[in-house]
Short mmCIF file of C-alpha atoms in Angstrom, two decimals:
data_model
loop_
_atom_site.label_atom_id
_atom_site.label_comp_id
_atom_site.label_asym_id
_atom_site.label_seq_id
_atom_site.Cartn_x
_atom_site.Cartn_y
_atom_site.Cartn_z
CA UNK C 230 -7.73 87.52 141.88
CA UNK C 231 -4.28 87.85 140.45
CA UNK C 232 -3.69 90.66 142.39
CA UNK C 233 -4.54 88.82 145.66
CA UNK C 234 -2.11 85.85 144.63
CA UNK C 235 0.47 88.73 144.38
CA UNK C 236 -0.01 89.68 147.10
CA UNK C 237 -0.09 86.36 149.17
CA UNK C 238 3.31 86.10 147.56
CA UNK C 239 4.83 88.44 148.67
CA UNK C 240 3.20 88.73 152.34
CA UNK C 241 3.35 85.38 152.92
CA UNK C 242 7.52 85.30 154.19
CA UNK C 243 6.52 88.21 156.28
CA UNK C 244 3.38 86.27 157.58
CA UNK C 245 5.69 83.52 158.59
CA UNK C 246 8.12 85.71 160.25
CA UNK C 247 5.48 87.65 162.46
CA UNK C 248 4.33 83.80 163.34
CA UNK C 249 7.57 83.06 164.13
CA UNK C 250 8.06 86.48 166.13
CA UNK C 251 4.85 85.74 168.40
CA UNK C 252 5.99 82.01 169.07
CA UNK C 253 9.42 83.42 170.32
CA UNK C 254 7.67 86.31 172.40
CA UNK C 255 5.50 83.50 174.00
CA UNK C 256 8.66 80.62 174.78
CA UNK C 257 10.42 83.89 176.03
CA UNK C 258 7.86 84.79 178.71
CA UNK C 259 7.76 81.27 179.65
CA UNK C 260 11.68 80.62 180.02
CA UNK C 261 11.61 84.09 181.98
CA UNK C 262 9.37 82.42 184.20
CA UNK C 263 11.22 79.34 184.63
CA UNK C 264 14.64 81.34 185.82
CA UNK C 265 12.97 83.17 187.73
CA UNK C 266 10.87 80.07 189.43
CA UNK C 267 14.20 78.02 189.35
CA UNK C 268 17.28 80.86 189.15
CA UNK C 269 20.00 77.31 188.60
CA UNK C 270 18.25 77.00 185.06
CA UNK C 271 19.55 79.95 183.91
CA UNK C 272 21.52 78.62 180.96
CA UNK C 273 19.60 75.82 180.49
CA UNK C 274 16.56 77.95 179.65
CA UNK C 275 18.92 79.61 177.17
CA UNK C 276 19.92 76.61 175.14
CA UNK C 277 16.29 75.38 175.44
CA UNK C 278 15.59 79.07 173.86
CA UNK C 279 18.32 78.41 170.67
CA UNK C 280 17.24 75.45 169.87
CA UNK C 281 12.99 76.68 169.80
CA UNK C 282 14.36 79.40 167.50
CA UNK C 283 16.20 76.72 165.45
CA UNK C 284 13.26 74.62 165.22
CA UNK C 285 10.65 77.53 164.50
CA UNK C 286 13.19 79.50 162.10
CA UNK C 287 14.55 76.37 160.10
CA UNK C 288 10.88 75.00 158.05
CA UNK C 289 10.73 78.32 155.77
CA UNK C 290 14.02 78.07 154.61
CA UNK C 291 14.75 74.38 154.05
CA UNK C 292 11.73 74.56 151.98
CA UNK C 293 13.45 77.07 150.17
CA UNK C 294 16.02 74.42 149.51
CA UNK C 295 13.95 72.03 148.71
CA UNK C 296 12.45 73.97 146.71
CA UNK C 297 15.41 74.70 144.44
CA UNK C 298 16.71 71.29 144.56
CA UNK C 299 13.64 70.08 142.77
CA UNK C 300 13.79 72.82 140.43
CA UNK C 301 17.54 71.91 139.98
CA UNK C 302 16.87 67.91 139.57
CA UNK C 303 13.32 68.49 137.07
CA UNK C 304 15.89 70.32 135.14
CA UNK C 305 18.39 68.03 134.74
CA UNK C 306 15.86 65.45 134.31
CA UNK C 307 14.37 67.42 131.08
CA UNK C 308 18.17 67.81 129.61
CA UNK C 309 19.02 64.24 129.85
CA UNK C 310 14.90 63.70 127.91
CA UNK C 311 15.87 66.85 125.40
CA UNK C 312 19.71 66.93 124.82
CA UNK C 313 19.68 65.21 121.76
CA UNK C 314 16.54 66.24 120.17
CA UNK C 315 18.35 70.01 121.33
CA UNK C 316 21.78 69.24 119.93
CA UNK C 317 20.07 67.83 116.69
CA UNK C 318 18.15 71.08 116.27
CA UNK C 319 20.92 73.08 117.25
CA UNK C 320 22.80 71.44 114.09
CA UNK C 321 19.68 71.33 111.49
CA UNK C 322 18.44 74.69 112.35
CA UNK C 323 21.67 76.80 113.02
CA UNK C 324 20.44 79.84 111.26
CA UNK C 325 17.94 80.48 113.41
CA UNK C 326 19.13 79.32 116.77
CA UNK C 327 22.69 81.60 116.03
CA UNK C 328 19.92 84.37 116.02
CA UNK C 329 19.58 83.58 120.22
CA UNK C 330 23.21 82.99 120.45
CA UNK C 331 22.40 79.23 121.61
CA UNK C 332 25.32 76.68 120.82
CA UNK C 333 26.22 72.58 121.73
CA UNK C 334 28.96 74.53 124.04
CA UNK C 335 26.28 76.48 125.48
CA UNK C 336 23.71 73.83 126.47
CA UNK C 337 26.67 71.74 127.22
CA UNK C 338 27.49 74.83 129.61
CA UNK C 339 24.11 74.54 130.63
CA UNK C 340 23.91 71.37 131.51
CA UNK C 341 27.28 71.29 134.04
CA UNK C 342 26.11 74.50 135.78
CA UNK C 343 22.97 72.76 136.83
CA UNK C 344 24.77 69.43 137.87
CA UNK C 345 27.48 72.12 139.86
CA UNK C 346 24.52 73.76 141.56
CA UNK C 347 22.91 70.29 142.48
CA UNK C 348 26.21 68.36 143.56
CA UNK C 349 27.96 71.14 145.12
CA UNK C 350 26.84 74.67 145.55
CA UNK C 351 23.19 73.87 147.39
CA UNK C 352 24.76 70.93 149.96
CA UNK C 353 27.41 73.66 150.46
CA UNK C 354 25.30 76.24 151.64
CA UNK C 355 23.14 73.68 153.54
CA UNK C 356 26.47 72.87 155.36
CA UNK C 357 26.82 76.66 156.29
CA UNK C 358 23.48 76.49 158.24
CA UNK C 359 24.71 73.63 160.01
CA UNK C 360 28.33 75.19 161.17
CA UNK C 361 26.37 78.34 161.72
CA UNK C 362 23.98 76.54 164.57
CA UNK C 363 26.72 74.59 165.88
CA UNK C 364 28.76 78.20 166.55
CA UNK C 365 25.98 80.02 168.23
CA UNK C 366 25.01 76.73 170.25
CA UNK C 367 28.76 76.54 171.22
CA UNK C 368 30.98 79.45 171.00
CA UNK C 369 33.79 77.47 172.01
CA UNK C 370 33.81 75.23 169.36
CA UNK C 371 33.41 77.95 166.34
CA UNK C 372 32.87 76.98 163.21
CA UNK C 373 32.20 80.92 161.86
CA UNK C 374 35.84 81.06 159.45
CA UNK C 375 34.71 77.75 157.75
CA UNK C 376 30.53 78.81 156.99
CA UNK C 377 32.53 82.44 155.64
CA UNK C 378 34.24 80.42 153.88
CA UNK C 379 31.79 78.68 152.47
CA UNK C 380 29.80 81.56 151.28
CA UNK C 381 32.22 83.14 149.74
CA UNK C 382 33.20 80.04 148.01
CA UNK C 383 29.31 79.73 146.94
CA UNK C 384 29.23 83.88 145.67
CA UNK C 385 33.02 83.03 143.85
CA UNK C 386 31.30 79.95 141.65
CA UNK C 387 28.19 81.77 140.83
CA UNK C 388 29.94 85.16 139.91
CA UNK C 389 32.44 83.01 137.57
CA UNK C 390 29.45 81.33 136.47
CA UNK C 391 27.32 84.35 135.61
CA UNK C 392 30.71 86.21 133.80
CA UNK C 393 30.97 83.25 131.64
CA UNK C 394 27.17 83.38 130.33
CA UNK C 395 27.78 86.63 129.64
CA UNK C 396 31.01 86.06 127.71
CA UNK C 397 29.24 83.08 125.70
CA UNK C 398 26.07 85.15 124.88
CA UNK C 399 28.84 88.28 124.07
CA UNK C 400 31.12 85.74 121.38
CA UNK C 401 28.14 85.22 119.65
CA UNK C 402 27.52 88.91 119.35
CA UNK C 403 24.21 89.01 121.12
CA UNK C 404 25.06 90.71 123.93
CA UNK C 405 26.36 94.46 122.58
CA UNK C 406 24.39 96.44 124.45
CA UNK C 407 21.67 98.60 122.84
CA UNK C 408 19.91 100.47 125.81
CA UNK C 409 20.37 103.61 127.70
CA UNK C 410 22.96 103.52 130.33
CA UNK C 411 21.50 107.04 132.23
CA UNK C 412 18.03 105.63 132.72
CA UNK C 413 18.83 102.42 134.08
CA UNK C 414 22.19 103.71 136.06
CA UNK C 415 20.11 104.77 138.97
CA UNK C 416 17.99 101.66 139.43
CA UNK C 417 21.29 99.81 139.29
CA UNK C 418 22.84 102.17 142.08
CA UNK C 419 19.55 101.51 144.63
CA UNK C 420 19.85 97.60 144.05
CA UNK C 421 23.43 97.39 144.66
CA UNK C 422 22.98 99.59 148.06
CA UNK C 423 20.09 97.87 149.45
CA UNK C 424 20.40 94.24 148.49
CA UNK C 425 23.19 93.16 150.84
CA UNK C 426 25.75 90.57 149.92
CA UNK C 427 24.44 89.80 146.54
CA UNK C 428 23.23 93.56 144.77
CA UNK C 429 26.08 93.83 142.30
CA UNK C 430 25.30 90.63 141.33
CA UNK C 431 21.89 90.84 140.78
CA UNK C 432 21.99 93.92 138.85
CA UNK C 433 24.82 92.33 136.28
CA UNK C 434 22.45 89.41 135.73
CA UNK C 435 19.64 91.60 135.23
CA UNK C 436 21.90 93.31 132.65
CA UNK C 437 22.78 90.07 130.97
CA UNK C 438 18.53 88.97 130.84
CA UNK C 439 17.40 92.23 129.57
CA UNK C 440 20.01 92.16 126.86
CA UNK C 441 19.37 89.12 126.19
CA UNK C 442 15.88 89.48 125.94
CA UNK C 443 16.37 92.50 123.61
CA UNK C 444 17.97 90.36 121.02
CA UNK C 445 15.21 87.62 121.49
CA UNK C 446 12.39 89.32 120.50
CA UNK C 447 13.14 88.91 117.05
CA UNK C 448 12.11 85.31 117.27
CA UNK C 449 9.11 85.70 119.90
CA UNK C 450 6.38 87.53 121.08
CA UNK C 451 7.15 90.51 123.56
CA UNK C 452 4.24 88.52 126.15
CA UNK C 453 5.41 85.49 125.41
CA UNK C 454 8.85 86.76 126.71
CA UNK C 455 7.11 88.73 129.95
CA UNK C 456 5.86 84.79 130.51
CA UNK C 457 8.45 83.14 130.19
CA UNK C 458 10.83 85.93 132.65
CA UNK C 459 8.09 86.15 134.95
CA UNK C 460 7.97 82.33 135.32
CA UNK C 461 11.86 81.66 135.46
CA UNK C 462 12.18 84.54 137.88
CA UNK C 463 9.38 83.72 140.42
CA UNK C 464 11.21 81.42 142.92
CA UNK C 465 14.56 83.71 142.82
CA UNK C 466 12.36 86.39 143.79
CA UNK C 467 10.67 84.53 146.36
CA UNK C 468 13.58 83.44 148.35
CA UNK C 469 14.94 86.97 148.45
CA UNK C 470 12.02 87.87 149.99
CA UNK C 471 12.40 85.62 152.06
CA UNK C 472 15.67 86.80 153.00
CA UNK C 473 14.47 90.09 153.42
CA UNK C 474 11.75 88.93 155.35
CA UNK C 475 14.35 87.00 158.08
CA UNK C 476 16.60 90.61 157.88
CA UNK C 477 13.29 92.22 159.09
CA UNK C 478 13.30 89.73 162.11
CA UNK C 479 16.77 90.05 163.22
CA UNK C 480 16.49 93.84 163.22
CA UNK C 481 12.86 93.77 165.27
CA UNK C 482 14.57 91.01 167.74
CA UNK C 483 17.50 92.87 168.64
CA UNK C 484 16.54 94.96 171.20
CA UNK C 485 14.68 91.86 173.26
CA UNK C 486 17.32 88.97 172.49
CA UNK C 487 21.28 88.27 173.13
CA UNK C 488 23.49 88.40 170.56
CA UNK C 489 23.93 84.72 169.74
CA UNK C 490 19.55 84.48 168.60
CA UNK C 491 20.11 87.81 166.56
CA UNK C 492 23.10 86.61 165.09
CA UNK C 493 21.47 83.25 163.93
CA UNK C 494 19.09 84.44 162.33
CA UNK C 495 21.27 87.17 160.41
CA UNK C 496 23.50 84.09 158.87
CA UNK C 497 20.11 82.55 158.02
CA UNK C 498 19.32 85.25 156.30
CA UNK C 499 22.68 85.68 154.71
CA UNK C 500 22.61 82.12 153.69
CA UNK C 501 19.10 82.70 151.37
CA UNK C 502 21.46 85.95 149.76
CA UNK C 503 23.81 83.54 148.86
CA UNK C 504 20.90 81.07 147.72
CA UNK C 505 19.20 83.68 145.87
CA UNK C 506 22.20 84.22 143.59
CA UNK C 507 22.85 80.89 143.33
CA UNK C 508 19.02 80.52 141.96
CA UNK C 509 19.77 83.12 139.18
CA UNK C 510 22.04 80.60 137.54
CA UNK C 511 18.87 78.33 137.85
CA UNK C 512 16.39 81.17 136.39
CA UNK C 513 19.03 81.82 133.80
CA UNK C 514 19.13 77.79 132.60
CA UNK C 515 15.30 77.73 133.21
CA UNK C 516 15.01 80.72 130.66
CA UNK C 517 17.18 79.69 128.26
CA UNK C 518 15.71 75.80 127.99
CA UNK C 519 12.35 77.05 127.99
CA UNK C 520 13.33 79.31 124.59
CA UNK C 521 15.59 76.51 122.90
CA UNK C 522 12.11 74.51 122.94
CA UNK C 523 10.08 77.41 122.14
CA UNK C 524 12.97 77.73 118.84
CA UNK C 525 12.48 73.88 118.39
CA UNK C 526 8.25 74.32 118.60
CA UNK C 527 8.56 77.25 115.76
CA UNK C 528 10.93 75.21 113.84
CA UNK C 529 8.92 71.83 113.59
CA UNK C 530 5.88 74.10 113.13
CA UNK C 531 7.68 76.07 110.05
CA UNK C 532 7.18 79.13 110.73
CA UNK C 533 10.10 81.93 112.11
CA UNK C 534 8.42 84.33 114.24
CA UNK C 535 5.09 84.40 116.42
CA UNK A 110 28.52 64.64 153.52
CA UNK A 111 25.03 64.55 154.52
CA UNK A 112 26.12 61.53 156.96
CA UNK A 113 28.93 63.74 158.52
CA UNK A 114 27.16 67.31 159.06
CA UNK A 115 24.58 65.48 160.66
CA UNK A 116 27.16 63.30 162.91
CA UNK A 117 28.73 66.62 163.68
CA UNK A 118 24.96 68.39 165.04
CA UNK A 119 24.65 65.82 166.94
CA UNK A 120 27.40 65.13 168.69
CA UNK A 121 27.55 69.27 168.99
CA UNK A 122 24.11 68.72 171.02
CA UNK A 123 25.30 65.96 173.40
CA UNK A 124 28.30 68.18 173.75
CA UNK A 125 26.37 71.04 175.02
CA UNK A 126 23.86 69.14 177.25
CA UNK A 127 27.11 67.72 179.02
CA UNK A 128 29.02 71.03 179.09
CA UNK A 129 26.02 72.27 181.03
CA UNK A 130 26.00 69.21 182.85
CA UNK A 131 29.37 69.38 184.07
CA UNK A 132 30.50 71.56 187.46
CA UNK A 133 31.47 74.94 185.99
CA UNK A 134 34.66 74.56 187.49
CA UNK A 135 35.85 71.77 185.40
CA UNK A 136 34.72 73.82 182.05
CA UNK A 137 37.47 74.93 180.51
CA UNK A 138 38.99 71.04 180.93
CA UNK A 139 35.79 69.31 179.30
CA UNK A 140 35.69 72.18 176.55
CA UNK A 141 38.98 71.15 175.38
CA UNK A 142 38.14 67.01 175.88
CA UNK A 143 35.26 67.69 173.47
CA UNK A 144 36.87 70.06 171.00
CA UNK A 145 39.46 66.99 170.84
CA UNK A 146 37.00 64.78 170.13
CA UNK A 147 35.11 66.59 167.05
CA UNK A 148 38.73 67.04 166.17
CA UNK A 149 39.12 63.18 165.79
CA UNK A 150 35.51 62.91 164.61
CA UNK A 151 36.39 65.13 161.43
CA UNK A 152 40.04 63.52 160.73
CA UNK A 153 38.10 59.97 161.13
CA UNK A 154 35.73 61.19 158.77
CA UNK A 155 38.18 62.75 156.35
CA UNK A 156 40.92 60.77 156.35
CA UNK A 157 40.43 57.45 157.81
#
């Protein structure tokens, strides 16, 4: 049964895509017929054809962004419930908490990285879609500089972001690496080549979890910590399939369409990249809260380790 | 924000129905009439 849910997971985008595929194969063979019935309609047919792939290729991924605004606004929802029963513990129970390098400026940290993502970084990427449709709908009036823009802005926030986790888990001393550098060198190498836009990335925050989680296991269980990163990892993981999944369709459309479909759907799919690393920053708050409570659990309970 | 980037898709779909609409020989004048006007449509947005 698990298995099966696995797999649904991660067919699922793919599933979507090959809908999507079949619906544009079908409105394709019918505009065809309509030039060729009517030979004036020529570019009408084509914006007709745009805005079906619009329509058919927008529902997966603004669900994606719903998705992570939710996530983003259920966080910050629990902070504004648990900040002061967290800060309290942080300041009664110091000893043990220093032991997961957590601090105030840490879940303060926390705290304006999530209100960052929700404010700015998601409605900024959302705006990208938007300029992106408007400058494959109408070349004339391009908009490409300013959704580049955009997403680089987006990449620049979350890689400053993601450099200063590390350096507040590193003054702490927790995150002095204690694993071998030639086994996982490799792995690093293949994610960085074949995760476009976003590899480097990945792999560093990878780095900064499994570290992390090294120095965590003190306190917890080794499952409970395969939980708890499985859980905070999930939706990251399904939006980059996701992105994968809309890479897939731009390279099997390319042949069949003009450049302006293919290229629509390869921002799309650049935009979930960007989206995906922007949802690390999410996984990484998720993780941490989810331990701080754990921390405050075993503390209330009296007992240090599970 | 929200208010604006929608403003801006749909004015960028009236634009294109009337660019299509329009004789082709008058395109490059009615291109320029509507980038001026999503010109004023952001500065009125922006900074009015």
């Amino acid at each position: 049964m698990k298995i099966e849910q696995l797999t649904t997971f991660f067919w699922e985008p793919f599933k979507e895509q090959i809908f999507a595929l079949r619906s544009f194969f079908l409105y394709g063979f019918l505009f065809l017929c309509i030039n060729w019935l009517i030979p004036s309609m020529k570019e009408w047919t084509r914006f007709f054809f745009l805005i079906v792939v619009i329509m058919v290729t927008i529902r997966p991924v603004f669900a994606a962004f719903e998705k992570m605004q939710s996530i983003t606004d259920q966080l910050m929802h629990i902070y504004v419930v648990l900040s002061p029963l967290l800060t309290s513990s942080l300041l009664l129970g110091s000893g043990l908490f220093s032991v997961l390098a957590i601090s105030p400026v840490f879940l303060l940290f926390l705290q304006t990285i999530l209100v960052v993502v929700s404010k700015f970084l998601i409605p900024m990427l959302i705006a990208t879609l938007v300029f992106d449709f408007i400058t494959r709908m109408i070349p004339e009036l391009s908009f490409a500089k300013m959704s580049d823009f955009l997403r680089m802005s987006v990449l620049s926030i979350v890689s400053a972001s993601v450099v200063v986790y590390a350096m507040l888990l590193a003054a702490n001393g927790v995150i002095v690496g204690s694993y071998s550098n030639d086994l996982s060198e490799p792995i690093k190498r293949l994610i960085q080549q074949n995760i476009p836009i976003i590899g480097s990335l990945v792999t560093e925050s990878l780095n900064t979890f499994k570290t992390y989680s090294s120095t965590a296991i003190v306190t917890t269980s080794t499952g409970l910590l395969i939980s708890v990163w499985g859980v905070t990892i999930l939706p990251t993981l399904n939006i980059l399939i996701l992105g994968f999944s809309y890479r897939f369709m731009s390279a099997v459309l390319e042949p069949f369409t003009d450049s302006k479909v293919n290229g629509l759907i390869e921002d799309i799919s650049k935009t979930l990249f960007i989206l995906c690393a922007v949802s690390f920053l999410i996984a990484f708050a998720y993780f941490f809260t989810i331990m701080m409570v754990l921390l405050m659990i075993q503390m209330q309970i009296g007992r240090g380790g599970a | 924000m929200r208010d604006f980037l929608f403003g801006l898709l749909v004015y960028s779909v009236i634009v294109k129905i009337l660019l299509l609409i329009i004789p082709q020989d008058y395109e490059e004048e009615s291109t320029t009439l509507f980038k001026m006007f999503v010109a004023l449509y952001c500065i009125n947005y922006f900074f009015l």
